[in-house]
Coordinates of C-alpha atoms in Angstrom, one line a residue:
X1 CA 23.7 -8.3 -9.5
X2 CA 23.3 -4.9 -11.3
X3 CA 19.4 -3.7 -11.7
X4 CA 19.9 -4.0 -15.8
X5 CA 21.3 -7.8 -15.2
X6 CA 18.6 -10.7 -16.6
X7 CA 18.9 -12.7 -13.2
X8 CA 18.9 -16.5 -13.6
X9 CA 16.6 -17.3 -10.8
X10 CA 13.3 -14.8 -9.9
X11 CA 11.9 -15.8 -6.8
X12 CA 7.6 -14.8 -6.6
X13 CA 6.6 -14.6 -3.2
X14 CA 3.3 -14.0 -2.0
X15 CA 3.4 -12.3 1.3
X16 CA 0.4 -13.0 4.0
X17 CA -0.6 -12.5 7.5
X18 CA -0.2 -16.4 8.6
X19 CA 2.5 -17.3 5.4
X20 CA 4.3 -16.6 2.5
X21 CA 4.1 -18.7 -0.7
X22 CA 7.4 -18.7 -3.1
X23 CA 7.8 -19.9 -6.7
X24 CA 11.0 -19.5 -7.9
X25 CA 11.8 -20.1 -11.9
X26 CA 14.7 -20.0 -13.6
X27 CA 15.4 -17.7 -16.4
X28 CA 14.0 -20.5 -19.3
X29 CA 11.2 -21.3 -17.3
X30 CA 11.5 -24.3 -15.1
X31 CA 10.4 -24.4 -11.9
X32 CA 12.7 -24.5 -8.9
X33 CA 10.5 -24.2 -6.0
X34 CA 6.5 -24.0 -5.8
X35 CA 4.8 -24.0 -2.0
X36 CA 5.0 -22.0 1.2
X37 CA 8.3 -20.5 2.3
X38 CA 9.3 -22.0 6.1
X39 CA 8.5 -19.6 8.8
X40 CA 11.9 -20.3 10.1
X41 CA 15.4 -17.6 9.2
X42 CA 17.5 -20.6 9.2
X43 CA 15.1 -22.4 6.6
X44 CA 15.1 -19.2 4.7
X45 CA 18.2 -18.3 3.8
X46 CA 19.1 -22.7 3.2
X47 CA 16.3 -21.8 0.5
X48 CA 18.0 -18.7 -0.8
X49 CA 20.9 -20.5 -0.4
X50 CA 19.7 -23.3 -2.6
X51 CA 18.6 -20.6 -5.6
X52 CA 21.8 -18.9 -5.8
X53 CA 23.4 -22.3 -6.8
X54 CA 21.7 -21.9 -9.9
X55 CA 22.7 -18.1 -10.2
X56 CA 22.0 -14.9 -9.6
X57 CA 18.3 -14.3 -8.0
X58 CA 16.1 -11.9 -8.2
X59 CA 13.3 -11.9 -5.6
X60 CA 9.9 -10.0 -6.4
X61 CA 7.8 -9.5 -3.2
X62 CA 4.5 -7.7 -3.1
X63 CA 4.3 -6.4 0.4
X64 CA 7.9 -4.9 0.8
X65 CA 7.1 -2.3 3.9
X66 CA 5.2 -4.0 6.3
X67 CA 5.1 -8.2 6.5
X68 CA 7.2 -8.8 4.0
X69 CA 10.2 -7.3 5.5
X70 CA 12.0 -10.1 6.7
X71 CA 11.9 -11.8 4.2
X72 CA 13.6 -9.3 2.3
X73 CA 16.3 -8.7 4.9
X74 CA 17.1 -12.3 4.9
X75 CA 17.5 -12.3 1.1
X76 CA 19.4 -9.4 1.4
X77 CA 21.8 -10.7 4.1
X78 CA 22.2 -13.5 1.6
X79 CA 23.2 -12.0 -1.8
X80 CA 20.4 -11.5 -3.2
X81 CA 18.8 -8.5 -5.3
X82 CA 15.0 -7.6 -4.5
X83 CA 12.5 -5.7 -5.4
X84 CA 8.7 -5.3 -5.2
X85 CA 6.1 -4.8 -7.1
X86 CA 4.2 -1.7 -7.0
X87 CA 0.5 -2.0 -6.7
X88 CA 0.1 -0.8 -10.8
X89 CA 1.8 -3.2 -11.9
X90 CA 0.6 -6.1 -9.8
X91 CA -3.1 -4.8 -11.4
X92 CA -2.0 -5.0 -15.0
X93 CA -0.3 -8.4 -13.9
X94 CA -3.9 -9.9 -12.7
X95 CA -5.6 -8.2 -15.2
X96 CA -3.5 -10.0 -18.4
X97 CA -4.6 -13.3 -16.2
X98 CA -8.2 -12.8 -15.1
X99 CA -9.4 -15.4 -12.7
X100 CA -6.6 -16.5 -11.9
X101 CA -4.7 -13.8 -9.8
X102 CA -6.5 -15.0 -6.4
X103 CA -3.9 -17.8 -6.1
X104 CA -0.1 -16.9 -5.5
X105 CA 0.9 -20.6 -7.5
X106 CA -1.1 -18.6 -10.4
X107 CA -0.2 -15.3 -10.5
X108 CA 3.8 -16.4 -10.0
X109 CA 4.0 -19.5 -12.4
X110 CA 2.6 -17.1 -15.1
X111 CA 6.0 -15.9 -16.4
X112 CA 9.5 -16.4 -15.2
X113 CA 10.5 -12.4 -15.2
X114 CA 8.1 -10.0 -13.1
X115 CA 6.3 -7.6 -14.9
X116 CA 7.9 -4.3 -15.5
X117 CA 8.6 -1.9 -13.8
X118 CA 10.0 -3.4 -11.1
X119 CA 11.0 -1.4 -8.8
X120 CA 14.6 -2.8 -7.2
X121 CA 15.7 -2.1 -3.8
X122 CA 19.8 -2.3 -3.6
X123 CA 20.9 -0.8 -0.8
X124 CA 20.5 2.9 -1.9
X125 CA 19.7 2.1 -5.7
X126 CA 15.7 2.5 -6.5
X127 CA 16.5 2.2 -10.5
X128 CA 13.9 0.7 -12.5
X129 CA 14.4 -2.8 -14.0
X130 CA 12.9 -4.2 -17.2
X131 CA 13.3 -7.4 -18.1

């Protein structure tokens, strides 16, 4: 998928110390997945897997350097395109939804495209996408 391509699928996830929480939405809206991502690579990429039958996916992570990298090797290793979300934006985010932002199921089911910019991570590429 190129960085200035509307993906069909955009994959939130939520990254903490004992799980990760996922909500995936399609480009109209609806919601494709909604609760903790397995712990397990296999499980992973049959998830990822699962998304890309819909289309292209985009997955937005907000802790790409330190827990939330394998994640975002699997999703790599499986097609997909991600990128995070740098901590600016992720403040605007929360701050557009106020008292709701302590909940990943919130803060992902807001909209189905990540607020911008979004920094994507494809390969060597570090554009900026807007959606």
């Amino acid at each position: 998928m190129e960085p200035s391509t509307t993906p069909e699928i955009i994959i939130g996830l939520d990254v903490g110390k004992t799980g990760h929480h996922a909500c995936a939405l399609t480009n109209t809206g609806e919601r494709i997945y909604d609760k903790p991502l397995p712990q397990g690579e296999a499980a992973r990429r049959e998830i990822f897997a699962s998304m890309q039958a819909h289309g292209s996916v985009l997955m937005v992570i907000d802790q790409p350097n330190t827990i939330g990298a394998l994640p975002i090797a699997v999703a790599r290793d499986c097609g997909c395109t991600v990128g995070d979300l740098p901590d600016l934006a992720m403040r605007k985010a929360a701050d557009l939804y106020p008292g709701r932002s302590k909940t990943a199921a919130g803060m992902h089911s807001s909209s189905p495209t990540p607020p911008a910019p979004c920094r994507t991570h494809c390969g060597q590429s570090t554009a900026t996408t807007r959606h």
